[in-house]
Amino acid sequence: MKVTIKDVADLACVSTSTVSRVLHNNPKISNETKQRVEEAMSRLQYKPNVLARGLANKSTKTLGLLLPNDPEELFINPFFIKAMRGLSIYAQDHGYYLMYSFSKNEEEEVEFLRSYINSHWVEGIILFTSRQNDQCISYLKSQEFPFVVIGRPEDTTGVNWVDNDNFHAMYKVVNYLVQLGKKHIAFIGGPLTFNVTQNRLDGYRQALSSRGMDVDDALIIEANSFSEEAGYINMKRLLARFPLVDAVAATDDLLAFGALKAIKELDKPEEERKIAVVGFNNTLQSSVQSPTLTTVDINPDKLGYRAGKLIIDILEHEELTANHFIVDTILIERESTTL
């Protein structure tokens, strides 16, 4: 079984970042700590990753960004643009450059990561999402290559990440809808393989249960993407099967826009089409369309900024006080829940 840097850190009772600093001869490490780490490496017969050490002596000052979208969808969802903006601001202020790639599936993503690492193009990598059984995270951990994830990983052990508290954000959305008097609240989310969808679904379920309301799995919709089209198609199907639905909690503004479009097409008087809709991301369109959309601002700029700070702190061998950071969210009430 391969000995990892985490094994050394556990035996020496230090963090993995401290072991990395010892490997890179960081002068901030005390002789006592250095000796303890070196003894642990000797006992475990640990062999440092040659590539990682080579990169320490050949700085490119470049970060690799991996975006989970094909080119047709990449710039449609404003989340990625805003997160990249926040990341770019922090990186530029600290003398780092960005290189990004996009892909259609996990297998392709892993190939991009392999190219990034083997080519020595980048010093650190930022993943813009996390999935269940995430192949990218597993690969980067096996390579002991510095990386940060935007999104809470399924297993946070040995992973640096930034995210919102998606469970409580959706919990608050559902409580808000219940307080409006809604009794049949549907959930429309993207693929459940994405941890953000699963976390928000857990918040939806718990909020209903805490209110003593039944959780009807028939009102839980898993769309095949986070697109407006997917929201529209799934809302049409939902309305056909459950005409009593009086609220929708969507995990993305684009899904919510599609749901609103389907509601507008109902063959009913306007006063009978009062279905409250809430989205996530607070996109620009949510404040200018008709009706305007109630949404959760997840502060993607801050997510990107914090991800940039975390990866650069790791690369600059700064002492980390925590391996993750939670960015606040805020519910912005607009017409889609007040009409």
Short mmCIF file of C-alpha atoms in Angstrom, two decimals:
data_model
loop_
_atom_site.label_atom_id
_atom_site.label_comp_id
_atom_site.label_asym_id
_atom_site.label_seq_id
_atom_site.Cartn_x
_atom_site.Cartn_y
_atom_site.Cartn_z
CA MET A 1 0.00 0.00 0.00
CA LYS A 2 1.39 3.39 -1.02
CA VAL A 3 2.44 5.65 1.85
CA THR A 4 1.03 9.16 1.48
CA ILE A 5 1.95 12.54 2.86
CA LYS A 6 -1.09 12.27 5.16
CA ASP A 7 0.32 9.09 6.70
CA VAL A 8 3.52 10.97 7.49
CA ALA A 9 1.56 13.90 8.93
CA ASP A 10 -0.52 11.61 11.16
CA LEU A 11 2.53 9.81 12.51
CA ALA A 12 4.40 13.07 13.15
CA CYS A 13 1.27 14.71 14.65
CA VAL A 14 1.45 17.67 12.24
CA SER A 15 -0.59 18.92 9.28
CA THR A 16 0.05 17.80 5.71
CA SER A 17 1.04 21.39 4.88
CA THR A 18 3.76 21.19 7.55
CA VAL A 19 5.13 18.00 5.96
CA SER A 20 5.14 19.80 2.61
CA ARG A 21 7.11 22.68 4.11
CA VAL A 22 9.67 20.27 5.50
CA LEU A 23 10.05 18.68 2.06
CA HIS A 24 10.58 22.14 0.57
CA ASN A 25 13.08 23.19 3.28
CA ASN A 26 10.89 26.05 4.45
CA PRO A 27 12.89 28.15 6.95
CA LYS A 28 9.78 28.80 9.08
CA ILE A 29 9.77 25.18 10.27
CA SER A 30 11.56 24.59 13.59
CA ASN A 31 14.36 22.04 13.81
CA GLU A 32 12.32 20.01 16.30
CA THR A 33 9.34 19.74 13.91
CA LYS A 34 11.63 19.02 10.97
CA GLN A 35 13.30 16.19 12.86
CA ARG A 36 9.95 14.70 13.88
CA VAL A 37 8.69 14.75 10.29
CA GLU A 38 11.91 13.27 8.92
CA GLU A 39 11.78 10.46 11.50
CA ALA A 40 8.19 9.70 10.45
CA MET A 41 9.20 9.60 6.78
CA SER A 42 12.04 7.25 7.63
CA ARG A 43 9.86 4.90 9.68
CA LEU A 44 7.22 4.76 6.93
CA GLN A 45 9.81 4.62 4.14
CA TYR A 46 8.01 7.52 2.51
CA LYS A 47 9.21 8.56 -0.94
CA PRO A 48 8.19 12.13 -1.86
CA ASN A 49 6.54 12.80 -5.19
CA VAL A 50 9.43 13.78 -7.45
CA LEU A 51 7.24 15.89 -9.72
CA ALA A 52 5.83 17.90 -6.83
CA ARG A 53 9.32 18.64 -5.54
CA GLY A 54 10.49 19.60 -8.99
CA LEU A 55 7.65 22.10 -9.29
CA ALA A 56 8.73 23.67 -6.01
CA ASN A 57 12.00 24.62 -7.67
CA LYS A 58 10.40 25.74 -10.94
CA SER A 59 7.62 28.19 -10.24
CA THR A 60 5.20 28.93 -13.07
CA LYS A 61 2.96 31.17 -10.92
CA THR A 62 0.02 29.66 -12.83
CA LEU A 63 -3.17 28.06 -11.50
CA GLY A 64 -5.19 25.51 -13.46
CA LEU A 65 -8.98 25.87 -13.42
CA LEU A 66 -11.21 22.94 -14.34
CA LEU A 67 -14.80 23.81 -15.28
CA PRO A 68 -17.45 21.05 -15.52
CA ASN A 69 -19.19 22.29 -18.67
CA ASP A 70 -19.06 21.88 -22.39
CA PRO A 71 -18.43 25.06 -24.42
CA GLU A 72 -22.12 25.54 -25.26
CA GLU A 73 -23.08 25.88 -21.58
CA LEU A 74 -19.89 27.28 -20.08
CA PHE A 75 -20.78 30.96 -20.24
CA ILE A 76 -24.55 30.62 -20.01
CA ASN A 77 -24.48 29.98 -16.26
CA PRO A 78 -23.26 33.21 -14.58
CA PHE A 79 -22.05 31.29 -11.51
CA PHE A 80 -18.82 30.25 -13.22
CA ILE A 81 -18.15 33.72 -14.63
CA LYS A 82 -18.61 35.36 -11.21
CA ALA A 83 -16.52 32.74 -9.40
CA MET A 84 -13.76 33.15 -11.99
CA ARG A 85 -13.87 36.92 -11.50
CA GLY A 86 -13.33 36.63 -7.75
CA LEU A 87 -10.55 34.13 -8.28
CA SER A 88 -8.90 36.31 -10.93
CA ILE A 89 -8.88 39.33 -8.64
CA TYR A 90 -7.06 37.49 -5.85
CA ALA A 91 -4.67 35.69 -8.21
CA GLN A 92 -3.67 38.86 -10.06
CA ASP A 93 -3.12 40.76 -6.82
CA HIS A 94 -0.66 38.05 -5.79
CA GLY A 95 1.18 37.66 -9.08
CA TYR A 96 -0.49 34.46 -10.30
CA TYR A 97 -1.89 33.65 -13.74
CA LEU A 98 -4.86 31.47 -14.66
CA MET A 99 -5.26 28.69 -17.21
CA TYR A 100 -8.65 27.05 -17.60
CA SER A 101 -10.14 24.02 -19.33
CA PHE A 102 -13.71 22.77 -19.70
CA SER A 103 -14.97 19.25 -20.28
CA LYS A 104 -18.08 17.18 -20.90
CA ASN A 105 -17.46 14.35 -18.43
CA GLU A 106 -15.27 13.22 -15.55
CA GLU A 107 -13.04 11.01 -17.69
CA GLU A 108 -12.13 14.00 -19.83
CA GLU A 109 -11.54 16.10 -16.71
CA VAL A 110 -9.04 13.59 -15.34
CA GLU A 111 -7.18 13.67 -18.64
CA PHE A 112 -6.92 17.45 -18.41
CA LEU A 113 -5.58 17.13 -14.88
CA ARG A 114 -3.02 14.59 -16.01
CA SER A 115 -1.89 16.97 -18.75
CA TYR A 116 -1.67 19.88 -16.34
CA ILE A 117 0.51 17.94 -13.94
CA ASN A 118 2.74 16.08 -16.38
CA SER A 119 3.41 19.19 -18.45
CA HIS A 120 4.42 21.29 -15.41
CA TRP A 121 2.11 24.02 -16.70
CA VAL A 122 0.51 24.80 -13.35
CA GLU A 123 1.47 24.81 -9.68
CA GLY A 124 -1.99 24.28 -8.25
CA ILE A 125 -5.47 23.37 -9.44
CA ILE A 126 -8.97 24.58 -8.59
CA LEU A 127 -11.96 22.34 -9.27
CA PHE A 128 -15.24 24.21 -9.75
CA THR A 129 -17.49 21.45 -8.49
CA SER A 130 -17.53 18.27 -6.44
CA ARG A 131 -19.34 15.03 -7.18
CA GLN A 132 -20.11 11.79 -5.44
CA ASN A 133 -17.18 9.38 -5.85
CA ASP A 134 -15.28 12.26 -7.44
CA GLN A 135 -12.62 10.94 -9.82
CA CYS A 136 -10.82 14.28 -10.06
CA ILE A 137 -10.38 14.58 -6.31
CA SER A 138 -9.21 10.98 -6.06
CA TYR A 139 -6.67 11.50 -8.82
CA LEU A 140 -5.26 14.72 -7.40
CA LYS A 141 -4.95 13.17 -3.93
CA SER A 142 -3.13 10.17 -5.40
CA GLN A 143 -0.69 12.55 -7.11
CA GLU A 144 -0.29 14.64 -3.94
CA PHE A 145 -0.77 17.72 -6.12
CA PRO A 146 -1.98 20.99 -4.52
CA PHE A 147 -5.66 21.67 -5.23
CA VAL A 148 -8.77 23.35 -3.86
CA VAL A 149 -12.41 22.48 -4.54
CA ILE A 150 -15.27 24.96 -4.85
CA GLY A 151 -17.95 22.79 -3.28
CA ARG A 152 -18.00 20.55 -0.23
CA PRO A 153 -16.48 17.15 -1.09
CA GLU A 154 -18.22 13.94 -0.11
CA ASP A 155 -15.15 13.06 1.98
CA THR A 156 -13.34 16.15 3.25
CA THR A 157 -10.34 14.22 4.57
CA GLY A 158 -7.16 15.72 3.17
CA VAL A 159 -9.09 18.10 0.87
CA ASN A 160 -9.08 21.91 0.93
CA TRP A 161 -12.39 23.43 -0.11
CA VAL A 162 -14.72 26.45 -0.04
CA ASP A 163 -18.51 26.39 -0.24
CA ASN A 164 -21.79 27.77 1.05
CA ASP A 165 -23.82 25.98 3.68
CA ASN A 166 -26.15 24.62 1.02
CA PHE A 167 -28.12 22.48 3.45
CA HIS A 168 -29.17 25.45 5.61
CA ALA A 169 -29.63 27.76 2.62
CA MET A 170 -32.30 25.45 1.18
CA TYR A 171 -33.70 24.77 4.65
CA LYS A 172 -34.35 28.52 4.99
CA VAL A 173 -35.94 28.67 1.51
CA VAL A 174 -38.44 25.95 2.35
CA ASN A 175 -39.23 27.51 5.75
CA TYR A 176 -39.84 30.81 3.97
CA LEU A 177 -42.27 29.15 1.53
CA VAL A 178 -44.10 27.40 4.37
CA GLN A 179 -44.46 30.72 6.17
CA LEU A 180 -46.10 32.08 3.00
CA GLY A 181 -48.74 29.37 3.45
CA LYS A 182 -47.48 26.99 0.77
CA LYS A 183 -48.41 23.35 1.33
CA HIS A 184 -47.28 21.51 -1.81
CA ILE A 185 -43.65 22.53 -2.35
CA ALA A 186 -41.74 20.89 -5.18
CA PHE A 187 -37.96 20.57 -5.53
CA ILE A 188 -36.26 20.91 -8.92
CA GLY A 189 -32.52 20.28 -8.86
CA GLY A 190 -29.70 19.43 -11.20
CA PRO A 191 -28.09 15.97 -11.32
CA LEU A 192 -27.85 14.36 -7.89
CA THR A 193 -24.30 13.24 -8.67
CA PHE A 194 -23.30 16.84 -7.84
CA ASN A 195 -22.89 17.31 -4.09
CA VAL A 196 -24.46 20.77 -4.21
CA THR A 197 -27.73 19.24 -5.46
CA GLN A 198 -27.67 16.53 -2.82
CA ASN A 199 -26.91 18.98 -0.01
CA ARG A 200 -29.78 21.25 -1.02
CA LEU A 201 -32.13 18.29 -1.36
CA ASP A 202 -31.20 17.21 2.18
CA GLY A 203 -32.07 20.72 3.39
CA TYR A 204 -35.41 20.56 1.56
CA ARG A 205 -36.30 17.22 3.11
CA GLN A 206 -35.29 18.25 6.62
CA ALA A 207 -37.18 21.54 6.47
CA LEU A 208 -40.43 19.78 5.54
CA SER A 209 -39.91 17.09 8.18
CA SER A 210 -39.17 19.69 10.86
CA ARG A 211 -42.48 21.35 10.03
CA GLY A 212 -44.34 18.06 10.32
CA MET A 213 -45.06 18.01 6.58
CA ASP A 214 -44.84 14.87 4.46
CA VAL A 215 -41.93 14.54 2.05
CA ASP A 216 -43.47 13.41 -1.23
CA ASP A 217 -40.76 11.92 -3.46
CA ALA A 218 -43.01 12.53 -6.46
CA LEU A 219 -42.46 16.27 -5.95
CA ILE A 220 -38.67 15.87 -6.07
CA ILE A 221 -37.36 16.35 -9.60
CA GLU A 222 -33.81 15.58 -10.76
CA ALA A 223 -33.12 17.46 -13.99
CA ASN A 224 -30.33 16.31 -16.31
CA SER A 225 -28.68 19.76 -16.24
CA PHE A 226 -28.86 23.17 -14.56
CA SER A 227 -30.37 24.78 -17.66
CA GLU A 228 -33.52 26.83 -18.29
CA GLU A 229 -34.72 24.20 -20.76
CA ALA A 230 -34.44 21.48 -18.12
CA GLY A 231 -36.43 23.62 -15.68
CA TYR A 232 -39.13 24.24 -18.26
CA ILE A 233 -39.51 20.60 -19.34
CA ASN A 234 -39.60 19.25 -15.80
CA MET A 235 -42.02 21.91 -14.56
CA LYS A 236 -44.42 21.11 -17.42
CA ARG A 237 -44.34 17.44 -16.44
CA LEU A 238 -44.79 18.29 -12.77
CA LEU A 239 -47.81 20.50 -13.40
CA ALA A 240 -49.42 17.83 -15.56
CA ARG A 241 -49.16 15.26 -12.78
CA PHE A 242 -49.63 17.48 -9.70
CA PRO A 243 -51.80 20.53 -10.46
CA LEU A 244 -51.98 21.41 -6.75
CA VAL A 245 -48.28 22.35 -6.58
CA ASP A 246 -48.13 25.85 -5.08
CA ALA A 247 -44.38 26.42 -4.74
CA VAL A 248 -41.06 25.40 -6.31
CA ALA A 249 -37.62 25.44 -4.73
CA ALA A 250 -35.12 25.28 -7.60
CA THR A 251 -31.39 24.78 -7.03
CA ASP A 252 -30.40 27.26 -9.76
CA ASP A 253 -31.89 30.44 -11.23
CA LEU A 254 -31.79 28.93 -14.71
CA LEU A 255 -33.99 26.04 -13.56
CA ALA A 256 -36.29 28.57 -11.87
CA PHE A 257 -36.58 30.65 -15.07
CA GLY A 258 -37.69 27.53 -16.93
CA ALA A 259 -40.23 26.74 -14.21
CA LEU A 260 -41.66 30.27 -14.40
CA LYS A 261 -42.00 29.98 -18.17
CA ALA A 262 -43.99 26.76 -17.79
CA ILE A 263 -46.23 28.38 -15.16
CA LYS A 264 -46.98 31.33 -17.45
CA GLU A 265 -48.26 28.90 -20.08
CA LEU A 266 -50.87 27.35 -17.76
CA ASP A 267 -54.34 27.52 -19.22
CA LYS A 268 -55.76 29.18 -16.11
CA PRO A 269 -56.67 32.71 -15.03
CA GLU A 270 -53.69 34.59 -13.59
CA GLU A 271 -55.11 34.54 -10.06
CA GLU A 272 -55.09 30.73 -10.19
CA ARG A 273 -51.47 30.58 -11.30
CA LYS A 274 -49.97 31.85 -8.06
CA ILE A 275 -47.13 29.37 -7.71
CA ALA A 276 -44.19 30.73 -5.72
CA VAL A 277 -40.76 30.08 -7.23
CA VAL A 278 -37.33 30.47 -5.62
CA GLY A 279 -33.97 30.00 -7.32
CA PHE A 280 -30.29 30.11 -6.38
CA ASN A 281 -27.40 32.34 -7.59
CA ASN A 282 -29.02 35.82 -7.80
CA THR A 283 -28.17 36.19 -11.48
CA LEU A 284 -28.60 39.56 -13.18
CA GLN A 285 -31.61 38.26 -15.11
CA SER A 286 -33.39 37.43 -11.84
CA SER A 287 -33.74 41.15 -11.05
CA VAL A 288 -34.89 42.36 -14.49
CA GLN A 289 -37.19 39.67 -15.89
CA SER A 290 -40.96 39.68 -15.35
CA PRO A 291 -41.79 38.61 -12.77
CA THR A 292 -38.55 39.22 -10.94
CA LEU A 293 -37.23 36.10 -9.22
CA THR A 294 -36.85 35.48 -5.50
CA THR A 295 -33.44 33.89 -5.19
CA VAL A 296 -30.57 33.01 -2.88
CA ASP A 297 -27.39 35.02 -3.39
CA ILE A 298 -24.55 32.53 -2.84
CA ASN A 299 -21.81 35.14 -3.42
CA PRO A 300 -19.89 33.28 -6.16
CA ASP A 301 -17.32 36.11 -6.34
CA LYS A 302 -16.42 35.40 -2.71
CA LEU A 303 -16.30 31.66 -3.38
CA GLY A 304 -13.77 32.25 -6.16
CA TYR A 305 -11.81 34.79 -4.12
CA ARG A 306 -11.57 32.45 -1.13
CA ALA A 307 -10.58 29.52 -3.35
CA GLY A 308 -7.81 31.66 -4.80
CA LYS A 309 -6.58 32.66 -1.37
CA LEU A 310 -6.62 29.08 -0.11
CA ILE A 311 -4.65 27.59 -3.02
CA ILE A 312 -2.11 30.43 -3.04
CA ASP A 313 -1.64 30.15 0.74
CA ILE A 314 -0.88 26.47 0.20
CA LEU A 315 1.60 27.20 -2.61
CA GLU A 316 3.27 29.96 -0.60
CA HIS A 317 3.52 27.59 2.40
CA GLU A 318 1.45 29.79 4.66
CA GLU A 319 0.17 28.19 7.85
CA LEU A 320 -3.50 27.23 7.32
CA THR A 321 -5.89 27.77 10.22
CA ALA A 322 -8.50 25.57 8.50
CA ASN A 323 -8.79 23.46 5.36
CA HIS A 324 -12.09 25.03 4.33
CA PHE A 325 -14.11 28.26 4.28
CA ILE A 326 -17.89 28.79 4.30
CA VAL A 327 -19.30 31.77 2.37
CA ASP A 328 -22.57 33.30 3.62
CA THR A 329 -25.81 33.27 1.61
CA ILE A 330 -28.78 35.62 1.67
CA LEU A 331 -32.38 35.18 0.49
CA ILE A 332 -33.51 38.04 -1.77
CA GLU A 333 -37.30 38.32 -1.90
CA ARG A 334 -38.85 39.45 -5.18
CA GLU A 335 -42.09 39.17 -7.18
CA SER A 336 -42.00 35.43 -7.92
CA THR A 337 -43.07 34.75 -4.32
CA THR A 338 -45.10 37.89 -3.60
CA LEU A 339 -47.54 38.07 -6.53
#
